[in-house]
Short mmCIF file of C-alpha atoms and ligand atoms in Angstrom, two decimals:
data_model
loop_
_atom_site.label_atom_id
_atom_site.label_comp_id
_atom_site.label_asym_id
_atom_site.label_seq_id
_atom_site.Cartn_x
_atom_site.Cartn_y
_atom_site.Cartn_z
CA MET A 1 9.63 235.56 -113.75
CA ARG A 2 7.07 232.90 -113.98
CA LEU A 3 7.42 229.37 -115.56
CA LEU A 4 4.65 228.83 -118.31
CA ALA A 5 5.71 225.49 -119.86
CA VAL A 6 8.49 222.91 -119.71
CA ASP A 7 9.16 220.59 -122.70
CA LEU A 8 11.22 217.58 -122.30
CA HIS A 9 12.89 216.18 -125.60
CA ARG A 10 14.41 212.80 -125.57
CA VAL A 11 16.98 212.99 -128.17
CA ARG A 12 19.20 210.11 -129.85
CA LEU A 13 22.54 211.50 -131.34
CA PRO A 14 24.95 208.91 -133.14
CA LEU A 15 28.46 209.54 -131.92
CA VAL A 16 31.14 209.45 -134.50
CA ARG A 17 33.23 206.85 -132.77
CA PRO A 18 32.24 204.45 -129.98
CA PHE A 19 33.15 205.71 -126.41
CA ARG A 20 34.05 202.89 -124.07
CA THR A 21 34.69 203.37 -120.44
CA SER A 22 35.40 200.77 -117.78
CA PHE A 23 31.48 200.76 -116.97
CA GLY A 24 30.38 200.35 -120.76
CA GLU A 25 30.26 201.34 -124.30
CA GLN A 26 28.09 203.88 -126.11
CA THR A 27 27.63 204.42 -129.97
CA VAL A 28 24.63 206.69 -129.51
CA ARG A 29 24.24 209.39 -126.90
CA GLU A 30 20.60 209.60 -125.82
CA VAL A 31 19.93 212.57 -123.74
CA LEU A 32 17.08 214.73 -122.58
CA VAL A 33 16.89 218.19 -123.53
CA VAL A 34 14.92 220.75 -121.19
CA ARG A 35 13.00 223.78 -122.64
CA ALA A 36 11.65 226.07 -120.14
CA THR A 37 9.15 228.70 -121.36
CA THR A 38 8.60 231.80 -119.16
CA ASP A 39 6.94 234.94 -119.19
CA LEU A 40 10.43 236.54 -120.11
CA GLY A 41 11.15 233.97 -123.05
CA ASP A 42 12.65 230.66 -123.39
CA GLY A 43 15.65 228.93 -121.96
CA TRP A 44 17.46 225.45 -122.63
CA GLY A 45 19.20 222.93 -120.71
CA GLU A 46 20.47 219.42 -121.01
CA CYS A 47 20.69 216.64 -118.61
CA ALA A 48 23.86 214.85 -118.03
CA ALA A 49 22.17 211.39 -117.32
CA ASP A 50 22.56 208.39 -119.83
CA VAL A 51 20.30 205.33 -120.89
CA ASP A 52 21.72 203.19 -118.03
CA PRO A 53 22.61 203.90 -114.40
CA HIS A 54 26.30 203.06 -114.81
CA TYR A 55 27.93 206.32 -114.38
CA SER A 56 25.81 207.36 -111.39
CA PRO A 57 22.42 206.03 -110.00
CA GLU A 58 20.57 208.53 -112.51
CA PHE A 59 19.39 207.53 -115.86
CA ASN A 60 16.96 209.12 -118.54
CA ASP A 61 13.89 207.43 -117.29
CA SER A 62 14.35 208.38 -113.73
CA ALA A 63 15.35 211.96 -114.65
CA ARG A 64 12.23 212.08 -116.77
CA LEU A 65 10.07 210.81 -114.07
CA VAL A 66 11.54 213.01 -111.45
CA LEU A 67 11.14 216.02 -113.43
CA VAL A 68 7.55 215.44 -114.43
CA ASP A 69 6.27 214.35 -111.02
CA HIS A 70 8.60 216.29 -108.68
CA LEU A 71 10.64 219.07 -109.88
CA VAL A 72 8.90 220.82 -112.67
CA PRO A 73 5.72 221.13 -110.38
CA ARG A 74 7.91 222.81 -107.69
CA LEU A 75 8.89 225.51 -110.03
CA PHE A 76 5.19 225.99 -111.20
CA GLY A 77 4.37 226.55 -107.67
CA ALA A 78 6.69 229.23 -107.15
CA GLY A 79 4.34 231.69 -109.12
CA ASP A 80 6.19 234.86 -110.05
CA ASP A 81 9.07 234.43 -107.70
CA LEU A 82 11.20 232.07 -109.94
CA SER A 83 14.58 232.94 -110.73
CA GLY A 84 17.68 230.82 -111.70
CA ALA A 85 19.24 231.40 -108.33
CA ALA A 86 16.10 230.34 -106.47
CA VAL A 87 15.84 226.91 -108.39
CA ALA A 88 18.25 225.01 -106.10
CA ASP A 89 16.46 225.96 -102.91
CA LEU A 90 13.01 225.20 -104.44
CA LEU A 91 14.17 221.74 -105.31
CA GLU A 92 15.96 221.10 -102.31
CA PRO A 93 13.27 218.98 -100.46
CA VAL A 94 13.86 216.45 -103.32
CA LYS A 95 16.81 214.37 -102.45
CA GLY A 96 19.43 213.42 -105.15
CA HIS A 97 18.46 213.52 -108.64
CA ARG A 98 21.35 216.15 -109.11
CA MET A 99 21.49 215.75 -112.93
CA ALA A 100 17.76 216.24 -113.42
CA LYS A 101 17.91 219.36 -111.26
CA GLU A 102 20.75 220.69 -112.86
CA ALA A 103 19.18 220.59 -116.28
CA LEU A 104 16.14 222.56 -115.11
CA GLU A 105 18.16 225.07 -113.26
CA VAL A 106 20.27 225.95 -116.48
CA ALA A 107 17.01 226.20 -118.49
CA VAL A 108 15.49 228.71 -116.03
CA LEU A 109 18.85 230.56 -115.74
CA ASP A 110 19.17 230.69 -119.50
CA ALA A 111 15.70 232.27 -120.05
CA GLU A 112 16.48 234.72 -117.40
CA LEU A 113 20.10 235.75 -118.75
CA ARG A 114 18.71 236.01 -122.37
CA ALA A 115 16.07 238.38 -121.13
CA ALA A 116 18.56 240.23 -119.42
CA GLY A 117 21.12 240.21 -122.29
CA VAL A 118 23.78 238.77 -120.12
CA SER A 119 25.92 235.84 -121.12
CA LEU A 120 26.49 232.91 -118.75
CA ALA A 121 30.14 233.28 -118.46
CA GLU A 122 29.67 236.90 -117.50
CA HIS A 123 26.99 235.82 -114.88
CA LEU A 124 29.26 233.19 -113.26
CA GLY A 125 32.39 235.40 -112.99
CA GLY A 126 34.24 234.00 -115.95
CA VAL A 127 37.65 235.86 -116.64
CA ARG A 128 38.69 233.91 -120.15
CA ASP A 129 37.56 234.43 -123.63
CA ALA A 130 38.60 231.01 -124.56
CA VAL A 131 39.23 227.73 -122.71
CA ASP A 132 41.98 224.87 -123.08
CA VAL A 133 40.47 221.70 -123.99
CA GLY A 134 41.68 218.17 -124.13
CA VAL A 135 40.00 215.00 -125.34
CA SER A 136 38.78 211.80 -123.46
CA VAL A 137 39.53 208.76 -125.44
CA GLY A 138 37.69 205.50 -124.83
CA ILE A 139 39.14 202.15 -124.46
CA THR A 140 39.50 199.67 -127.45
CA ASP A 141 40.80 196.20 -127.57
CA ASN A 142 43.08 197.18 -130.09
CA PRO A 143 46.26 199.18 -129.24
CA THR A 144 46.82 200.17 -132.82
CA VAL A 145 43.48 201.76 -133.06
CA LEU A 146 43.93 203.63 -129.79
CA ALA A 147 47.17 205.00 -131.05
CA GLY A 148 45.40 206.05 -134.26
CA TRP A 149 42.83 207.85 -132.66
CA VAL A 150 45.33 209.72 -130.23
CA ALA A 151 47.54 210.56 -133.13
CA GLU A 152 44.43 212.08 -135.07
CA TYR A 153 43.53 214.26 -131.71
CA LEU A 154 47.21 215.24 -131.32
CA ASP A 155 47.19 216.59 -134.85
CA GLU A 156 44.11 218.49 -134.47
CA GLY A 157 45.70 220.50 -131.70
CA TYR A 158 44.04 219.27 -128.54
CA ARG A 159 46.01 220.30 -125.44
CA ARG A 160 45.71 217.33 -123.34
CA ILE A 161 44.87 213.48 -123.80
CA LYS A 162 42.90 211.60 -121.15
CA LEU A 163 42.85 207.58 -121.60
CA LYS A 164 40.17 205.72 -120.22
CA ILE A 165 41.69 202.67 -118.52
CA GLU A 166 40.36 199.45 -116.61
CA PRO A 167 42.15 196.49 -115.24
CA GLY A 168 43.80 194.67 -118.35
CA ALA A 169 43.91 197.77 -120.33
CA ASP A 170 46.04 200.12 -118.44
CA ILE A 171 49.91 200.21 -117.74
CA GLU A 172 50.97 199.06 -121.32
CA ARG A 173 48.38 201.35 -123.09
CA VAL A 174 49.72 204.16 -121.13
CA ALA A 175 53.29 203.32 -121.76
CA ALA A 176 52.63 203.17 -125.57
CA ILE A 177 50.65 206.52 -125.71
CA ARG A 178 53.40 208.25 -123.65
CA GLU A 179 55.90 207.23 -126.49
CA LEU A 180 53.47 208.65 -129.00
CA THR A 181 52.92 211.93 -127.19
CA GLY A 182 56.44 212.45 -126.30
CA ASP A 183 57.69 213.71 -122.59
CA GLY A 184 56.00 216.52 -121.32
CA PHE A 185 52.67 216.51 -123.15
CA PRO A 186 49.64 216.62 -120.77
CA LEU A 187 48.43 213.11 -120.34
CA GLN A 188 45.98 211.67 -117.70
CA VAL A 189 43.82 208.72 -117.12
CA ASP A 190 40.20 207.94 -115.95
CA ALA A 191 39.38 204.37 -114.49
CA ASN A 192 35.79 205.31 -113.62
CA THR A 193 35.98 203.40 -110.01
CA ALA A 194 37.29 200.21 -111.84
CA TYR A 195 39.93 199.21 -109.01
CA ARG A 196 40.23 198.55 -105.44
CA VAL A 197 42.60 199.90 -102.89
CA THR A 198 44.25 196.66 -102.82
CA ASP A 199 45.33 197.35 -106.37
CA ALA A 200 47.61 200.27 -104.89
CA ASP A 201 50.80 198.57 -106.03
CA HIS A 202 49.68 198.19 -109.59
CA LEU A 203 48.29 201.56 -110.04
CA ALA A 204 51.81 202.99 -108.49
CA ARG A 205 53.20 201.86 -111.73
CA LEU A 206 51.35 204.61 -113.48
CA ASP A 207 54.00 206.93 -111.71
CA ASP A 208 56.63 205.98 -114.27
CA TYR A 209 54.69 208.00 -117.12
CA ASP A 210 54.47 211.48 -115.59
CA LEU A 211 50.75 211.68 -115.71
CA LEU A 212 48.84 214.95 -114.72
CA LEU A 213 46.43 212.77 -112.59
CA VAL A 214 44.71 209.58 -112.25
CA GLU A 215 40.88 210.25 -112.22
CA GLN A 216 38.31 208.20 -110.01
CA PRO A 217 40.45 204.99 -109.66
CA LEU A 218 38.26 203.72 -106.75
CA PRO A 219 34.41 203.34 -106.07
CA GLU A 220 32.75 206.74 -105.35
CA ASP A 221 32.21 206.26 -101.72
CA ASP A 222 35.72 205.16 -100.93
CA PHE A 223 37.26 208.50 -99.53
CA VAL A 224 39.39 206.54 -97.10
CA GLY A 225 40.70 204.21 -99.68
CA HIS A 226 41.53 207.10 -102.11
CA ALA A 227 43.54 209.00 -99.27
CA GLU A 228 45.45 205.68 -98.79
CA LEU A 229 46.16 205.48 -102.72
CA ALA A 230 47.11 209.23 -102.52
CA ARG A 231 49.83 208.31 -100.00
CA ARG A 232 51.14 205.35 -101.97
CA MET A 233 51.49 206.92 -105.29
CA GLN A 234 53.17 210.12 -106.54
CA THR A 235 50.62 210.95 -109.34
CA PRO A 236 47.81 213.05 -108.15
CA ILE A 237 44.53 211.57 -107.53
CA CYS A 238 41.64 213.37 -109.22
CA LEU A 239 38.07 212.74 -107.89
CA ASP A 240 35.06 212.89 -110.28
CA GLU A 241 32.11 210.37 -109.27
CA SER A 242 32.86 210.83 -105.62
CA ILE A 243 32.26 214.62 -105.60
CA GLU A 244 28.43 215.39 -105.68
CA SER A 245 28.60 218.60 -103.23
CA VAL A 246 30.87 220.94 -101.47
CA ALA A 247 30.40 218.57 -98.36
CA HIS A 248 32.02 215.92 -100.40
CA VAL A 249 34.89 218.28 -101.05
CA GLU A 250 35.19 218.83 -97.43
CA THR A 251 35.41 215.26 -96.76
CA ALA A 252 38.20 214.73 -99.38
CA LEU A 253 40.08 217.78 -97.99
CA ALA A 254 39.93 216.44 -94.37
CA LEU A 255 41.01 212.90 -95.49
CA GLY A 256 43.52 213.85 -98.22
CA SER A 257 41.48 211.92 -100.65
CA CYS A 258 42.62 213.80 -103.61
CA GLY A 259 44.89 216.73 -105.13
CA ILE A 260 42.59 217.69 -107.85
CA VAL A 261 38.79 217.89 -108.54
CA ASN A 262 36.69 217.14 -111.86
CA ILE A 263 33.89 219.52 -111.53
CA LYS A 264 30.84 218.48 -113.44
CA PRO A 265 27.70 220.66 -112.80
CA GLY A 266 25.31 217.86 -113.63
CA ARG A 267 26.92 215.66 -111.18
CA VAL A 268 26.90 218.22 -108.39
CA GLY A 269 23.24 219.30 -108.97
CA GLY A 270 23.56 222.76 -110.35
CA LEU A 271 25.74 225.29 -112.04
CA LEU A 272 25.69 227.31 -108.72
CA GLU A 273 26.62 224.55 -106.73
CA ALA A 274 29.50 223.92 -109.21
CA ARG A 275 30.81 227.40 -108.71
CA ARG A 276 30.74 226.95 -104.75
CA ILE A 277 32.90 223.89 -105.23
CA HIS A 278 35.16 225.77 -107.58
CA ASP A 279 35.43 228.52 -104.94
CA ARG A 280 36.08 226.08 -102.25
CA CYS A 281 38.73 224.29 -104.21
CA VAL A 282 40.44 227.70 -105.07
CA ALA A 283 40.52 228.59 -101.35
CA ALA A 284 41.84 225.32 -100.58
CA ASP A 285 44.61 225.40 -103.37
CA LEU A 286 43.05 222.46 -105.24
CA PRO A 287 43.30 222.77 -108.95
CA VAL A 288 39.90 222.08 -110.69
CA TRP A 289 38.81 221.31 -114.11
CA CYS A 290 35.54 220.84 -115.85
CA GLY A 291 34.58 217.30 -116.91
CA GLY A 292 31.93 216.27 -119.61
CA MET A 293 29.29 213.77 -120.36
CA LEU A 294 29.54 213.80 -124.17
CA GLU A 295 27.09 216.88 -124.32
CA THR A 296 25.49 218.41 -127.25
CA GLY A 297 26.05 222.02 -128.03
CA ILE A 298 23.44 222.97 -125.29
CA GLY A 299 25.22 221.24 -122.34
CA ARG A 300 28.79 222.27 -123.94
CA ALA A 301 27.87 225.80 -123.88
CA SER A 302 27.24 225.79 -120.09
CA LEU A 303 30.55 223.81 -119.43
CA VAL A 304 32.63 226.14 -121.47
CA ALA A 305 31.22 229.12 -119.57
CA LEU A 306 31.91 227.36 -116.42
CA SER A 307 35.50 226.49 -117.49
CA SER A 308 36.01 230.53 -117.84
CA LEU A 309 36.12 230.96 -114.18
CA PRO A 310 39.77 231.46 -112.69
CA GLY A 311 40.10 228.31 -110.78
CA PHE A 312 39.92 226.06 -113.96
CA THR A 313 43.46 225.77 -114.58
CA LEU A 314 43.76 222.33 -116.27
CA PRO A 315 42.26 221.68 -119.77
CA GLY A 316 38.62 220.28 -119.74
CA ASP A 317 37.00 217.37 -121.34
CA SER A 318 34.71 219.21 -123.40
CA SER A 319 36.06 218.93 -127.02
CA ALA A 320 34.81 220.34 -130.30
CA SER A 321 31.38 219.27 -131.61
CA ASP A 322 32.90 217.16 -134.23
CA ARG A 323 34.67 214.89 -131.85
CA TYR A 324 31.27 213.70 -130.88
CA TYR A 325 28.42 214.58 -133.54
CA ALA A 326 28.28 214.79 -137.27
CA THR A 327 25.39 217.27 -136.68
CA ASP A 328 25.18 219.02 -133.31
CA LEU A 329 22.05 220.56 -131.76
CA THR A 330 23.52 224.06 -131.93
CA GLU A 331 25.87 225.73 -134.01
CA PRO A 332 29.10 223.58 -133.71
CA PHE A 333 32.13 224.39 -131.12
CA VAL A 334 35.19 224.47 -133.17
CA LEU A 335 38.76 223.80 -131.91
CA GLU A 336 41.01 226.89 -132.49
CA ASP A 337 44.45 226.53 -131.59
CA GLY A 338 43.47 223.84 -128.79
CA ARG A 339 40.82 225.95 -127.32
CA LEU A 340 37.04 226.48 -127.55
CA ARG A 341 35.88 230.24 -127.68
CA VAL A 342 33.51 231.06 -124.72
CA PRO A 343 30.11 232.19 -125.98
CA THR A 344 29.30 235.75 -125.41
CA GLY A 345 25.82 235.88 -126.43
CA PRO A 346 23.05 236.25 -123.85
CA GLY A 347 22.36 232.98 -121.62
CA LEU A 348 24.01 230.06 -122.98
CA GLY A 349 25.10 232.09 -126.28
CA VAL A 350 24.12 229.29 -128.54
CA GLU A 351 21.05 228.75 -130.59
CA VAL A 352 19.22 225.43 -130.75
CA ASP A 353 18.81 224.20 -134.14
CA GLY A 354 15.06 223.54 -134.26
CA GLU A 355 15.19 221.49 -137.18
CA ALA A 356 18.10 219.20 -135.82
CA LEU A 357 16.12 218.73 -132.46
CA ALA A 358 13.11 217.55 -134.13
CA ARG A 359 14.97 215.23 -136.37
CA PHE A 360 16.79 213.63 -133.42
CA THR A 361 14.01 213.65 -130.90
CA VAL A 362 12.39 210.11 -130.19
CA ALA A 363 9.90 211.17 -127.38
CA GLN A 364 8.56 214.27 -126.00
CA ASP A 365 6.60 215.53 -122.79
CA HIS A 366 4.82 218.88 -122.65
CA LEU A 367 4.36 220.16 -119.06
CA THR A 368 2.00 222.92 -117.84
CA PRO A 369 0.95 224.21 -114.55
CA GLY A 370 -2.37 222.59 -112.91
O1 OSB B 401 34.13 210.00 -116.13
O2 OSB B 401 34.60 211.75 -117.12
C1 OSB B 401 33.94 210.65 -117.20
C2 OSB B 401 31.80 210.65 -120.43
C3 OSB B 401 30.74 209.97 -119.88
C4 OSB B 401 30.67 209.58 -118.41
C5 OSB B 401 31.83 209.70 -117.85
C6 OSB B 401 32.91 210.39 -118.29
C7 OSB B 401 32.95 210.82 -119.68
C8 OSB B 401 34.05 211.34 -120.22
C9 OSB B 401 33.84 212.12 -121.39
O3 OSB B 401 35.19 210.93 -119.84
C10 OSB B 401 33.95 213.59 -121.32
C11 OSB B 401 33.39 214.23 -122.58
O4 OSB B 401 34.17 214.15 -123.51
O5 OSB B 401 32.19 214.99 -122.59
MG1 MG B 402 35.71 210.59 -115.09
#
């Protein structure tokens, strides 16, 4: 197939409730939506980057710039030889910028699969028609507010709760929420790199609360520190920010840095790299689950499809649309008995609501060859 044009929409969608992590608070999700126009039809992708480079070095302005100046021109240069599977190799000379690359790969793959009448889940090798989901709950200064949020999510039927933690909002919060969920309910925490290996004794106190895992306690480059921490606590360590490629999984395996991996296709530079990481983890007996970045329905559709692969044995972070947005950019994903249904239509299997996209778009680029 041949790429004819790419449109970048910068969208600002208000969140229904603030989302605070150890690296900052968001009340609005500002996100780049990519539309690829090809000779076979259109496809859509969503960039996982945010306004600020706080989760990773990428941010919306860097993603836009690298797409405009470096990534999209390489795909225009491929002529008639473009396919979803070819995108990663075509973009390989550009270092990093994984989230921008992934958004473009998904848009091209979506166009290809829509034209072929094949769903993304089927293309990736999915084996489930619905996936178990949890909810990632932000930090708040008020423990009563936190308990109220969690009680609401439990009521709605979410199958797992993840609490964001940071120094000063950790052990006591977890203890209180564990009382609320009762013993045995799947509960986990995510520190987004807020601790240091010198906090190992403090973090080991989390072992009292029967958590599924502690996600990314230490900085992303500290594979050795995570390995030491893994030896000093019983709760399994899960890596998020640290894992940007299969090579990072090999490092973690060699050192014993984690027992579980959070897979986010944006963070690893593509859906196909995400599947390779899944395959490597399955071979090594490491459970995986699918993380999220407060996606709209466009990104959520690809996460849910990925989550239908057999190794995704723990509930994912992608919740129903109404947990994030009053109005989504696609038909809403709805929680059904603690699960989201895997779209079965061609490509992403969701339709972008052109009226909603136009309403929430604050800036736009239209890119053509030459
Ligand atoms: O660390 O998993 C994370 C959201 C934004 C940035 C980083 C993270 C998150 C989440 C929310 O935890 C996941 C979601 O609900 O999409
Ligand atoms: Mg995380």
